[in-house]
Amino acid sequence: VYKNPKSTKEERKKWQNILDKHLRKKMNLKPIMRMNGNFARKLMSEETVDAVCELIHCEERQIALKELMDLYLKMKPVWRSSCPAKECPELLCQYSYHSQRFAELLS
């Protein structure tokens, strides 16, 4: 969300407040719950990505964020599974490709 990586502490706090208000309004996510596991589960969903994308003006970054989240949601069952080879073999086969693409998007 930050355009300037060397933004001041006040700017970062302002952006965090904007994001918190937006997520509270759109997703009923409360910043007080930030350390809660339920908050993380709700935050890492496709609906939240759409809400966050509304705050990002650059379409290229919106597309990248949506792709990152899509890859995250595809990889998550593999590391959450106790036996991914049995429970989600097709996702396990694609995991390496997804993780490489995830790293490319982050760099």
mmCIF file with all atom_site columns, C-alpha atoms in Angstrom:
data_model
loop_
_atom_site.group_PDB
_atom_site.id
_atom_site.type_symbol
_atom_site.label_atom_id
_atom_site.label_alt_id
_atom_site.label_comp_id
_atom_site.label_asym_id
_atom_site.label_entity_id
_atom_site.label_seq_id
_atom_site.pdbx_PDB_ins_code
_atom_site.Cartn_x
_atom_site.Cartn_y
_atom_site.Cartn_z
_atom_site.occupancy
_atom_site.B_iso_or_equiv
_atom_site.pdbx_formal_charge
_atom_site.auth_seq_id
_atom_site.auth_comp_id
_atom_site.auth_asym_id
_atom_site.auth_atom_id
_atom_site.pdbx_PDB_model_num
ATOM 1   C CA . VAL A 1 1   ? 0.000   0.000   0.000   1.00 0.00 ? 1   VAL A CA 1
ATOM 2   C CA . TYR A 1 2   ? 2.891   2.333   0.659   1.00 0.00 ? 2   TYR A CA 1
ATOM 3   C CA . LYS A 1 3   ? 4.204   4.053   -2.438  1.00 0.00 ? 3   LYS A CA 1
ATOM 4   C CA . ASN A 1 4   ? 7.257   5.341   -0.637  1.00 0.00 ? 4   ASN A CA 1
ATOM 5   C CA . PRO A 1 5   ? 9.306   2.693   1.204   1.00 0.00 ? 5   PRO A CA 1
ATOM 6   C CA . LYS A 1 6   ? 10.989  5.459   3.216   1.00 0.00 ? 6   LYS A CA 1
ATOM 7   C CA . SER A 1 7   ? 7.727   6.918   4.481   1.00 0.00 ? 7   SER A CA 1
ATOM 8   C CA . THR A 1 8   ? 7.618   8.484   7.913   1.00 0.00 ? 8   THR A CA 1
ATOM 9   C CA . LYS A 1 9   ? 6.175   6.806   10.957  1.00 0.00 ? 9   LYS A CA 1
ATOM 10  C CA . GLU A 1 10  ? 3.195   9.178   10.816  1.00 0.00 ? 10  GLU A CA 1
ATOM 11  C CA . GLU A 1 11  ? 2.467   8.267   7.183   1.00 0.00 ? 11  GLU A CA 1
ATOM 12  C CA . ARG A 1 12  ? 2.607   4.550   7.952   1.00 0.00 ? 12  ARG A CA 1
ATOM 13  C CA . LYS A 1 13  ? 0.291   5.054   10.937  1.00 0.00 ? 13  LYS A CA 1
ATOM 14  C CA . LYS A 1 14  ? -2.115  7.042   8.734   1.00 0.00 ? 14  LYS A CA 1
ATOM 15  C CA . TRP A 1 15  ? -2.201  4.241   6.146   1.00 0.00 ? 15  TRP A CA 1
ATOM 16  C CA . GLN A 1 16  ? -2.729  1.661   8.879   1.00 0.00 ? 16  GLN A CA 1
ATOM 17  C CA . ASN A 1 17  ? -5.656  3.677   10.253  1.00 0.00 ? 17  ASN A CA 1
ATOM 18  C CA . ILE A 1 18  ? -7.186  3.983   6.770   1.00 0.00 ? 18  ILE A CA 1
ATOM 19  C CA . LEU A 1 19  ? -6.840  0.228   6.229   1.00 0.00 ? 19  LEU A CA 1
ATOM 20  C CA . ASP A 1 20  ? -8.278  -0.545  9.684   1.00 0.00 ? 20  ASP A CA 1
ATOM 21  C CA . LYS A 1 21  ? -11.311 1.699   9.085   1.00 0.00 ? 21  LYS A CA 1
ATOM 22  C CA . HIS A 1 22  ? -11.863 0.239   5.628   1.00 0.00 ? 22  HIS A CA 1
ATOM 23  C CA . LEU A 1 23  ? -11.635 -3.377  6.840   1.00 0.00 ? 23  LEU A CA 1
ATOM 24  C CA . ARG A 1 24  ? -13.903 -2.570  9.779   1.00 0.00 ? 24  ARG A CA 1
ATOM 25  C CA . LYS A 1 25  ? -16.522 -1.120  7.444   1.00 0.00 ? 25  LYS A CA 1
ATOM 26  C CA . LYS A 1 26  ? -16.281 -3.691  4.620   1.00 0.00 ? 26  LYS A CA 1
ATOM 27  C CA . MET A 1 27  ? -15.423 -6.927  6.441   1.00 0.00 ? 27  MET A CA 1
ATOM 28  C CA . ASN A 1 28  ? -16.408 -6.207  10.054  1.00 0.00 ? 28  ASN A CA 1
ATOM 29  C CA . LEU A 1 29  ? -12.783 -6.847  11.064  1.00 0.00 ? 29  LEU A CA 1
ATOM 30  C CA . LYS A 1 30  ? -11.771 -5.056  14.230  1.00 0.00 ? 30  LYS A CA 1
ATOM 31  C CA . PRO A 1 31  ? -8.138  -3.952  14.714  1.00 0.00 ? 31  PRO A CA 1
ATOM 32  C CA . ILE A 1 32  ? -8.411  -5.025  18.363  1.00 0.00 ? 32  ILE A CA 1
ATOM 33  C CA . MET A 1 33  ? -8.611  -8.628  17.130  1.00 0.00 ? 33  MET A CA 1
ATOM 34  C CA . ARG A 1 34  ? -5.350  -8.257  15.185  1.00 0.00 ? 34  ARG A CA 1
ATOM 35  C CA . MET A 1 35  ? -3.449  -10.784 17.305  1.00 0.00 ? 35  MET A CA 1
ATOM 36  C CA . ASN A 1 36  ? -6.310  -13.274 17.242  1.00 0.00 ? 36  ASN A CA 1
ATOM 37  C CA . GLY A 1 37  ? -6.155  -16.332 14.953  1.00 0.00 ? 37  GLY A CA 1
ATOM 38  C CA . ASN A 1 38  ? -9.703  -15.657 13.788  1.00 0.00 ? 38  ASN A CA 1
ATOM 39  C CA . PHE A 1 39  ? -8.601  -12.232 12.550  1.00 0.00 ? 39  PHE A CA 1
ATOM 40  C CA . ALA A 1 40  ? -5.831  -13.822 10.462  1.00 0.00 ? 40  ALA A CA 1
ATOM 41  C CA . ARG A 1 41  ? -8.207  -16.418 9.019   1.00 0.00 ? 41  ARG A CA 1
ATOM 42  C CA . LYS A 1 42  ? -10.697 -13.737 8.055   1.00 0.00 ? 42  LYS A CA 1
ATOM 43  C CA . LEU A 1 43  ? -7.976  -11.428 6.734   1.00 0.00 ? 43  LEU A CA 1
ATOM 44  C CA . MET A 1 44  ? -6.480  -14.090 4.460   1.00 0.00 ? 44  MET A CA 1
ATOM 45  C CA . SER A 1 45  ? -9.588  -14.570 2.332   1.00 0.00 ? 45  SER A CA 1
ATOM 46  C CA . GLU A 1 46  ? -10.631 -13.568 -1.181  1.00 0.00 ? 46  GLU A CA 1
ATOM 47  C CA . GLU A 1 47  ? -13.275 -11.166 0.130   1.00 0.00 ? 47  GLU A CA 1
ATOM 48  C CA . THR A 1 48  ? -10.667 -9.227  2.075   1.00 0.00 ? 48  THR A CA 1
ATOM 49  C CA . VAL A 1 49  ? -8.418  -8.979  -0.986  1.00 0.00 ? 49  VAL A CA 1
ATOM 50  C CA . ASP A 1 50  ? -11.238 -7.281  -2.875  1.00 0.00 ? 50  ASP A CA 1
ATOM 51  C CA . ALA A 1 51  ? -11.742 -4.865  0.027   1.00 0.00 ? 51  ALA A CA 1
ATOM 52  C CA . VAL A 1 52  ? -8.012  -4.052  0.217   1.00 0.00 ? 52  VAL A CA 1
ATOM 53  C CA . CYS A 1 53  ? -7.785  -3.651  -3.574  1.00 0.00 ? 53  CYS A CA 1
ATOM 54  C CA . GLU A 1 54  ? -10.313 -0.829  -3.324  1.00 0.00 ? 54  GLU A CA 1
ATOM 55  C CA . LEU A 1 55  ? -7.634  1.165   -1.481  1.00 0.00 ? 55  LEU A CA 1
ATOM 56  C CA . ILE A 1 56  ? -4.932  0.505   -4.089  1.00 0.00 ? 56  ILE A CA 1
ATOM 57  C CA . HIS A 1 57  ? -5.110  2.885   -7.027  1.00 0.00 ? 57  HIS A CA 1
ATOM 58  C CA . CYS A 1 58  ? -2.578  1.127   -9.273  1.00 0.00 ? 58  CYS A CA 1
ATOM 59  C CA . GLU A 1 59  ? -4.292  -1.627  -11.263 1.00 0.00 ? 59  GLU A CA 1
ATOM 60  C CA . GLU A 1 60  ? -1.001  -3.497  -11.735 1.00 0.00 ? 60  GLU A CA 1
ATOM 61  C CA . ARG A 1 61  ? -0.573  -3.770  -7.955  1.00 0.00 ? 61  ARG A CA 1
ATOM 62  C CA . GLN A 1 62  ? -4.195  -4.843  -7.536  1.00 0.00 ? 62  GLN A CA 1
ATOM 63  C CA . ILE A 1 63  ? -3.672  -7.682  -10.011 1.00 0.00 ? 63  ILE A CA 1
ATOM 64  C CA . ALA A 1 64  ? -0.437  -8.715  -8.257  1.00 0.00 ? 64  ALA A CA 1
ATOM 65  C CA . LEU A 1 65  ? -2.154  -8.727  -4.855  1.00 0.00 ? 65  LEU A CA 1
ATOM 66  C CA . LYS A 1 66  ? -5.032  -10.824 -6.179  1.00 0.00 ? 66  LYS A CA 1
ATOM 67  C CA . GLU A 1 67  ? -2.602  -13.301 -7.728  1.00 0.00 ? 67  GLU A CA 1
ATOM 68  C CA . LEU A 1 68  ? -0.560  -13.482 -4.506  1.00 0.00 ? 68  LEU A CA 1
ATOM 69  C CA . MET A 1 69  ? -3.678  -14.231 -2.510  1.00 0.00 ? 69  MET A CA 1
ATOM 70  C CA . ASP A 1 70  ? -4.853  -16.819 -5.026  1.00 0.00 ? 70  ASP A CA 1
ATOM 71  C CA . LEU A 1 71  ? -1.478  -18.586 -4.798  1.00 0.00 ? 71  LEU A CA 1
ATOM 72  C CA . TYR A 1 72  ? -1.541  -18.381 -0.993  1.00 0.00 ? 72  TYR A CA 1
ATOM 73  C CA . LEU A 1 73  ? -4.985  -19.985 -0.871  1.00 0.00 ? 73  LEU A CA 1
ATOM 74  C CA . LYS A 1 74  ? -3.835  -22.745 -3.246  1.00 0.00 ? 74  LYS A CA 1
ATOM 75  C CA . MET A 1 75  ? -0.705  -23.492 -1.182  1.00 0.00 ? 75  MET A CA 1
ATOM 76  C CA . LYS A 1 76  ? -2.336  -23.300 2.255   1.00 0.00 ? 76  LYS A CA 1
ATOM 77  C CA . PRO A 1 77  ? -4.030  -26.749 2.190   1.00 0.00 ? 77  PRO A CA 1
ATOM 78  C CA . VAL A 1 78  ? -0.647  -28.384 1.527   1.00 0.00 ? 78  VAL A CA 1
ATOM 79  C CA . TRP A 1 79  ? 1.073   -27.032 4.633   1.00 0.00 ? 79  TRP A CA 1
ATOM 80  C CA . ARG A 1 80  ? -2.073  -27.354 6.784   1.00 0.00 ? 80  ARG A CA 1
ATOM 81  C CA . SER A 1 81  ? -2.496  -31.012 5.871   1.00 0.00 ? 81  SER A CA 1
ATOM 82  C CA . SER A 1 82  ? -1.027  -33.787 7.993   1.00 0.00 ? 82  SER A CA 1
ATOM 83  C CA . CYS A 1 83  ? -0.552  -35.943 4.888   1.00 0.00 ? 83  CYS A CA 1
ATOM 84  C CA . PRO A 1 84  ? -0.712  -33.777 1.737   1.00 0.00 ? 84  PRO A CA 1
ATOM 85  C CA . ALA A 1 85  ? 0.154   -36.676 -0.598  1.00 0.00 ? 85  ALA A CA 1
ATOM 86  C CA . LYS A 1 86  ? -3.115  -38.374 0.380   1.00 0.00 ? 86  LYS A CA 1
ATOM 87  C CA . GLU A 1 87  ? -5.346  -35.389 1.154   1.00 0.00 ? 87  GLU A CA 1
ATOM 88  C CA . CYS A 1 88  ? -4.481  -32.992 -1.676  1.00 0.00 ? 88  CYS A CA 1
ATOM 89  C CA . PRO A 1 89  ? -2.118  -34.662 -4.199  1.00 0.00 ? 89  PRO A CA 1
ATOM 90  C CA . GLU A 1 90  ? -2.961  -32.303 -7.077  1.00 0.00 ? 90  GLU A CA 1
ATOM 91  C CA . LEU A 1 91  ? -2.156  -29.243 -4.951  1.00 0.00 ? 91  LEU A CA 1
ATOM 92  C CA . LEU A 1 92  ? 1.045   -30.896 -3.767  1.00 0.00 ? 92  LEU A CA 1
ATOM 93  C CA . CYS A 1 93  ? 2.148   -31.386 -7.389  1.00 0.00 ? 93  CYS A CA 1
ATOM 94  C CA . GLN A 1 94  ? 1.556   -27.697 -8.121  1.00 0.00 ? 94  GLN A CA 1
ATOM 95  C CA . TYR A 1 95  ? 3.079   -26.461 -4.852  1.00 0.00 ? 95  TYR A CA 1
ATOM 96  C CA . SER A 1 96  ? 6.607   -25.937 -6.191  1.00 0.00 ? 96  SER A CA 1
ATOM 97  C CA . TYR A 1 97  ? 5.378   -23.916 -9.165  1.00 0.00 ? 97  TYR A CA 1
ATOM 98  C CA . HIS A 1 98  ? 3.057   -21.854 -6.955  1.00 0.00 ? 98  HIS A CA 1
ATOM 99  C CA . SER A 1 99  ? 5.802   -21.099 -4.429  1.00 0.00 ? 99  SER A CA 1
ATOM 100 C CA . GLN A 1 100 ? 8.209   -19.977 -7.172  1.00 0.00 ? 100 GLN A CA 1
ATOM 101 C CA . ARG A 1 101 ? 5.557   -17.705 -8.672  1.00 0.00 ? 101 ARG A CA 1
ATOM 102 C CA . PHE A 1 102 ? 4.764   -16.372 -5.187  1.00 0.00 ? 102 PHE A CA 1
ATOM 103 C CA . ALA A 1 103 ? 8.445   -15.472 -4.696  1.00 0.00 ? 103 ALA A CA 1
ATOM 104 C CA . GLU A 1 104 ? 8.566   -13.778 -8.126  1.00 0.00 ? 104 GLU A CA 1
ATOM 105 C CA . LEU A 1 105 ? 5.580   -11.605 -7.278  1.00 0.00 ? 105 LEU A CA 1
ATOM 106 C CA . LEU A 1 106 ? 7.091   -10.572 -3.962  1.00 0.00 ? 106 LEU A CA 1
ATOM 107 C CA . SER A 1 107 ? 10.433  -9.577  -5.498  1.00 0.00 ? 107 SER A CA 1
#
